[in-house]
DNA sequence: CTAAATGCAAACTCTTTGCAGATCC
DNA sequence: GGATCTGCAAAGAGTTTGCATTTAG
């Protein structure tokens, strides 16, 4: 009764589906590990984020999802993205120019350095900053960033509080 | 018929008023030079931007203005700020986090570098990016930036268009 | 079965716009 | 005097929220 065209083969198929599998598993693991449920809208948003080549607005993301057959409400997409952000799975940015927020998968490799001129401490920071810079340049300047080196020197919170203003 | 309490003294007064004078003159010159009128709302917004120590939302800016006795409509503040932005007098930023845009005077010294890995060209860019980074760090991390060094390497627009994708 | 998540619609925030009347030059 | 600006109020985007219904575990 088994039908090859409907069931997944035992050997890994062509790359895209295999990757999709891995992504799906990653999502489910993260959700479950944090006590959240695995639902259709969440899978759909996750898949759309992976398919997207650019940072998408919530509206675009939703369109992407319905285009693939699924049907998710805007509100659910918003809620799902907020959750993903909490879980460190996705990230929003909006750099000065644009009105609507744009979403992307969170890449843990984006970081920058904060150097304190008082105590000499160097802080490695992961955050939306570098992603935001990339986006800004790509959209506003037509520049394709490969490496973003951001070093900010100044006074860290601790030294501000200790020292005289 | 001349009255000292109403006319400006011939010698420069205490510093703050003198600075305010200079600011006012700068605004008027810029406006007139570009064929715009000098109006009360524009003066008020300009003064408020100078008084502000931080980047303010339109709402805060308006409150600041009414607090000083003047009375300006929100819509006019929006229109005025748009004009100031066009004239290079003010700048808005909004870094990922915040919802409402925040305004500040435009400081021409904020710049960063774009290095093209293909043609080797180094572009000095003035823009809202550095200001946005400062704001982000100050508000989100309690870090007081003194120097922001941003170097982005990648492919410039020209090389992207010329070369193979 | 029950808590959690979704869809729908209404509410909210920030910003823009149309227009009549006020203002600058 | 005439084009430019302003204030007011209404409309627009983008996002959030309340609540009844559905769904995952």
PDB file of C-alpha atoms in Angstrom, chain A residues 1-159:
ATOM      1  CA  UNK A   1       0.000   0.000   0.000  1.00  0.00           C
ATOM      2  CA  UNK A   2       2.993   2.272   0.272  1.00  0.00           C
ATOM      3  CA  UNK A   3       3.385   4.864  -2.418  1.00  0.00           C
ATOM      4  CA  UNK A   4       6.777   6.307  -3.251  1.00  0.00           C
ATOM      5  CA  UNK A   5       5.390   9.556  -4.559  1.00  0.00           C
ATOM      6  CA  UNK A   6       3.668  10.312  -1.305  1.00  0.00           C
ATOM      7  CA  UNK A   7       6.017   8.916   1.304  1.00  0.00           C
ATOM      8  CA  UNK A   8       9.472  10.161   1.954  1.00  0.00           C
ATOM      9  CA  UNK A   9      12.190   7.771   0.817  1.00  0.00           C
ATOM     10  CA  UNK A  10      14.355   6.197   3.532  1.00  0.00           C
ATOM     11  CA  UNK A  11      17.474   7.680   2.005  1.00  0.00           C
ATOM     12  CA  UNK A  12      17.821  11.436   2.225  1.00  0.00           C
ATOM     13  CA  UNK A  13      16.196  13.049  -0.826  1.00  0.00           C
ATOM     14  CA  UNK A  14      17.589  15.968  -2.850  1.00  0.00           C
ATOM     15  CA  UNK A  15      19.053  18.674  -0.713  1.00  0.00           C
ATOM     16  CA  UNK A  16      16.167  21.151  -0.368  1.00  0.00           C
ATOM     17  CA  UNK A  17      13.685  18.747   1.222  1.00  0.00           C
ATOM     18  CA  UNK A  18      16.362  17.413   3.527  1.00  0.00           C
ATOM     19  CA  UNK A  19      17.196  20.903   4.654  1.00  0.00           C
ATOM     20  CA  UNK A  20      13.535  21.612   5.184  1.00  0.00           C
ATOM     21  CA  UNK A  21      13.370  18.520   7.358  1.00  0.00           C
ATOM     22  CA  UNK A  22      16.238  19.722   9.474  1.00  0.00           C
ATOM     23  CA  UNK A  23      14.678  23.137   9.863  1.00  0.00           C
ATOM     24  CA  UNK A  24      11.396  21.669  10.873  1.00  0.00           C
ATOM     25  CA  UNK A  25      13.088  19.557  13.491  1.00  0.00           C
ATOM     26  CA  UNK A  26      14.982  22.537  14.849  1.00  0.00           C
ATOM     27  CA  UNK A  27      11.796  24.489  15.244  1.00  0.00           C
ATOM     28  CA  UNK A  28       9.937  21.699  16.946  1.00  0.00           C
ATOM     29  CA  UNK A  29      12.757  21.038  19.337  1.00  0.00           C
ATOM     30  CA  UNK A  30      13.025  24.680  20.321  1.00  0.00           C
ATOM     31  CA  UNK A  31       9.309  25.082  20.753  1.00  0.00           C
ATOM     32  CA  UNK A  32       8.912  21.961  22.829  1.00  0.00           C
ATOM     33  CA  UNK A  33      11.979  22.710  24.894  1.00  0.00           C
ATOM     34  CA  UNK A  34      10.341  25.949  25.933  1.00  0.00           C
ATOM     35  CA  UNK A  35       6.917  24.558  26.582  1.00  0.00           C
ATOM     36  CA  UNK A  36       5.260  25.841  23.442  1.00  0.00           C
ATOM     37  CA  UNK A  37       3.122  23.890  21.047  1.00  0.00           C
ATOM     38  CA  UNK A  38       3.987  22.940  17.543  1.00  0.00           C
ATOM     39  CA  UNK A  39       1.271  24.344  15.349  1.00  0.00           C
ATOM     40  CA  UNK A  40       0.604  24.798  11.705  1.00  0.00           C
ATOM     41  CA  UNK A  41       0.975  28.613  11.671  1.00  0.00           C
ATOM     42  CA  UNK A  42       4.298  28.352  13.431  1.00  0.00           C
ATOM     43  CA  UNK A  43       5.588  25.800  10.973  1.00  0.00           C
ATOM     44  CA  UNK A  44       4.377  27.919   8.096  1.00  0.00           C
ATOM     45  CA  UNK A  45       6.058  31.098   9.334  1.00  0.00           C
ATOM     46  CA  UNK A  46       9.242  29.205  10.049  1.00  0.00           C
ATOM     47  CA  UNK A  47       9.312  27.691   6.584  1.00  0.00           C
ATOM     48  CA  UNK A  48       8.598  31.039   4.969  1.00  0.00           C
ATOM     49  CA  UNK A  49      11.457  32.642   6.854  1.00  0.00           C
ATOM     50  CA  UNK A  50      13.739  29.942   5.546  1.00  0.00           C
ATOM     51  CA  UNK A  51      12.509  30.302   1.997  1.00  0.00           C
ATOM     52  CA  UNK A  52      12.863  34.086   2.068  1.00  0.00           C
ATOM     53  CA  UNK A  53      15.986  35.462   0.487  1.00  0.00           C
ATOM     54  CA  UNK A  54      15.412  38.901   1.920  1.00  0.00           C
ATOM     55  CA  UNK A  55      14.051  40.394   5.076  1.00  0.00           C
ATOM     56  CA  UNK A  56      10.297  40.432   4.783  1.00  0.00           C
ATOM     57  CA  UNK A  57       7.570  42.513   6.290  1.00  0.00           C
ATOM     58  CA  UNK A  58       4.819  40.707   8.139  1.00  0.00           C
ATOM     59  CA  UNK A  59       2.543  41.352   5.214  1.00  0.00           C
ATOM     60  CA  UNK A  60       4.975  39.867   2.725  1.00  0.00           C
ATOM     61  CA  UNK A  61       5.587  36.923   4.960  1.00  0.00           C
ATOM     62  CA  UNK A  62       1.888  36.240   5.196  1.00  0.00           C
ATOM     63  CA  UNK A  63       1.512  36.500   1.434  1.00  0.00           C
ATOM     64  CA  UNK A  64       4.387  34.058   1.044  1.00  0.00           C
ATOM     65  CA  UNK A  65       2.572  31.632   3.267  1.00  0.00           C
ATOM     66  CA  UNK A  66      -0.792  31.830   1.602  1.00  0.00           C
ATOM     67  CA  UNK A  67       0.932  31.556  -1.776  1.00  0.00           C
ATOM     68  CA  UNK A  68       2.087  28.105  -0.738  1.00  0.00           C
ATOM     69  CA  UNK A  69      -1.390  26.976   0.088  1.00  0.00           C
ATOM     70  CA  UNK A  70      -1.500  27.511   3.817  1.00  0.00           C
ATOM     71  CA  UNK A  71      -3.709  30.168   5.289  1.00  0.00           C
ATOM     72  CA  UNK A  72      -2.641  32.128   8.334  1.00  0.00           C
ATOM     73  CA  UNK A  73      -4.018  35.228   9.896  1.00  0.00           C
ATOM     74  CA  UNK A  74      -1.910  38.369  10.090  1.00  0.00           C
ATOM     75  CA  UNK A  75      -2.365  38.499  13.847  1.00  0.00           C
ATOM     76  CA  UNK A  76      -1.043  34.980  14.182  1.00  0.00           C
ATOM     77  CA  UNK A  77       1.987  35.858  12.155  1.00  0.00           C
ATOM     78  CA  UNK A  78       2.665  38.780  14.433  1.00  0.00           C
ATOM     79  CA  UNK A  79       2.256  36.601  17.489  1.00  0.00           C
ATOM     80  CA  UNK A  80       4.382  33.868  16.032  1.00  0.00           C
ATOM     81  CA  UNK A  81       7.169  36.253  15.167  1.00  0.00           C
ATOM     82  CA  UNK A  82       7.132  37.735  18.629  1.00  0.00           C
ATOM     83  CA  UNK A  83       7.490  34.253  20.011  1.00  0.00           C
ATOM     84  CA  UNK A  84      10.293  33.417  17.626  1.00  0.00           C
ATOM     85  CA  UNK A  85      12.058  36.562  18.686  1.00  0.00           C
ATOM     86  CA  UNK A  86      11.778  35.588  22.334  1.00  0.00           C
ATOM     87  CA  UNK A  87      13.177  32.188  21.518  1.00  0.00           C
ATOM     88  CA  UNK A  88      16.034  33.719  19.591  1.00  0.00           C
ATOM     89  CA  UNK A  89      14.857  32.212  16.340  1.00  0.00           C
ATOM     90  CA  UNK A  90      14.015  35.381  14.470  1.00  0.00           C
ATOM     91  CA  UNK A  91      14.857  39.030  14.537  1.00  0.00           C
ATOM     92  CA  UNK A  92      13.238  42.225  13.422  1.00  0.00           C
ATOM     93  CA  UNK A  93      14.941  45.325  12.181  1.00  0.00           C
ATOM     94  CA  UNK A  94      13.892  48.640  10.833  1.00  0.00           C
ATOM     95  CA  UNK A  95      16.573  51.081  10.067  1.00  0.00           C
ATOM     96  CA  UNK A  96      15.479  54.674  10.067  1.00  0.00           C
ATOM     97  CA  UNK A  97      14.136  54.581   6.565  1.00  0.00           C
ATOM     98  CA  UNK A  98      11.402  52.009   6.445  1.00  0.00           C
ATOM     99  CA  UNK A  99       8.084  52.167   8.115  1.00  0.00           C
ATOM    100  CA  UNK A 100       7.254  48.501   8.557  1.00  0.00           C
ATOM    101  CA  UNK A 101       9.443  46.112  10.483  1.00  0.00           C
ATOM    102  CA  UNK A 102      11.308  43.477   8.514  1.00  0.00           C
ATOM    103  CA  UNK A 103      11.942  39.962   9.726  1.00  0.00           C
ATOM    104  CA  UNK A 104      14.659  37.442   9.197  1.00  0.00           C
ATOM    105  CA  UNK A 105      16.095  34.373  10.818  1.00  0.00           C
ATOM    106  CA  UNK A 106      18.405  35.166  13.685  1.00  0.00           C
ATOM    107  CA  UNK A 107      21.986  34.406  12.793  1.00  0.00           C
ATOM    108  CA  UNK A 108      23.966  33.965  15.959  1.00  0.00           C
ATOM    109  CA  UNK A 109      27.160  35.046  14.275  1.00  0.00           C
ATOM    110  CA  UNK A 110      26.259  38.711  14.101  1.00  0.00           C
ATOM    111  CA  UNK A 111      28.123  40.564  16.763  1.00  0.00           C
ATOM    112  CA  UNK A 112      30.033  43.708  17.484  1.00  0.00           C
ATOM    113  CA  UNK A 113      32.407  45.061  20.072  1.00  0.00           C
ATOM    114  CA  UNK A 114      31.962  47.553  22.844  1.00  0.00           C
ATOM    115  CA  UNK A 115      35.217  48.867  24.216  1.00  0.00           C
ATOM    116  CA  UNK A 116      35.181  50.727  27.496  1.00  0.00           C
ATOM    117  CA  UNK A 117      37.796  53.460  27.581  1.00  0.00           C
ATOM    118  CA  UNK A 118      37.733  53.547  31.376  1.00  0.00           C
ATOM    119  CA  UNK A 119      38.016  49.946  32.502  1.00  0.00           C
ATOM    120  CA  UNK A 120      39.330  48.568  29.233  1.00  0.00           C
ATOM    121  CA  UNK A 121      36.752  45.844  29.113  1.00  0.00           C
ATOM    122  CA  UNK A 122      35.777  44.591  25.679  1.00  0.00           C
ATOM    123  CA  UNK A 123      32.283  43.344  25.373  1.00  0.00           C
ATOM    124  CA  UNK A 124      31.193  41.092  22.538  1.00  0.00           C
ATOM    125  CA  UNK A 125      27.619  41.806  21.761  1.00  0.00           C
ATOM    126  CA  UNK A 126      25.134  39.861  19.754  1.00  0.00           C
ATOM    127  CA  UNK A 127      22.164  41.848  18.704  1.00  0.00           C
ATOM    128  CA  UNK A 128      20.095  43.297  15.971  1.00  0.00           C
ATOM    129  CA  UNK A 129      22.544  46.080  15.289  1.00  0.00           C
ATOM    130  CA  UNK A 130      24.716  44.360  12.754  1.00  0.00           C
ATOM    131  CA  UNK A 131      21.761  42.872  10.961  1.00  0.00           C
ATOM    132  CA  UNK A 132      20.198  46.310  10.861  1.00  0.00           C
ATOM    133  CA  UNK A 133      23.325  47.794   9.360  1.00  0.00           C
ATOM    134  CA  UNK A 134      23.430  45.141   6.668  1.00  0.00           C
ATOM    135  CA  UNK A 135      19.856  45.791   5.778  1.00  0.00           C
ATOM    136  CA  UNK A 136      20.291  49.519   5.698  1.00  0.00           C
ATOM    137  CA  UNK A 137      23.214  49.326   3.316  1.00  0.00           C
ATOM    138  CA  UNK A 138      21.637  46.770   1.061  1.00  0.00           C
ATOM    139  CA  UNK A 139      18.423  48.666   0.722  1.00  0.00           C
ATOM    140  CA  UNK A 140      19.586  52.236   0.868  1.00  0.00           C
ATOM    141  CA  UNK A 141      22.956  52.136  -0.824  1.00  0.00           C
ATOM    142  CA  UNK A 142      22.867  49.136  -3.111  1.00  0.00           C
ATOM    143  CA  UNK A 143      25.882  47.891  -1.245  1.00  0.00           C
ATOM    144  CA  UNK A 144      26.187  44.171  -0.589  1.00  0.00           C
ATOM    145  CA  UNK A 145      27.818  43.808   2.800  1.00  0.00           C
ATOM    146  CA  UNK A 146      30.060  40.859   3.404  1.00  0.00           C
ATOM    147  CA  UNK A 147      31.688  41.802   6.634  1.00  0.00           C
ATOM    148  CA  UNK A 148      30.513  44.369   9.120  1.00  0.00           C
ATOM    149  CA  UNK A 149      33.064  45.569  11.606  1.00  0.00           C
ATOM    150  CA  UNK A 150      31.609  47.690  14.291  1.00  0.00           C
ATOM    151  CA  UNK A 151      33.662  48.886  17.185  1.00  0.00           C
ATOM    152  CA  UNK A 152      32.256  51.375  19.584  1.00  0.00           C
ATOM    153  CA  UNK A 153      34.391  52.912  22.265  1.00  0.00           C
ATOM    154  CA  UNK A 154      33.075  54.900  25.156  1.00  0.00           C
ATOM    155  CA  UNK A 155      32.060  54.325  28.735  1.00  0.00           C
ATOM    156  CA  UNK A 156      30.284  51.193  29.822  1.00  0.00           C
ATOM    157  CA  UNK A 157      27.332  51.268  32.135  1.00  0.00           C
ATOM    158  CA  UNK A 158      29.345  50.309  35.189  1.00  0.00           C
ATOM    159  CA  UNK A 159      31.975  52.970  34.710  1.00  0.00           C
TER     160      UNK A 159
END
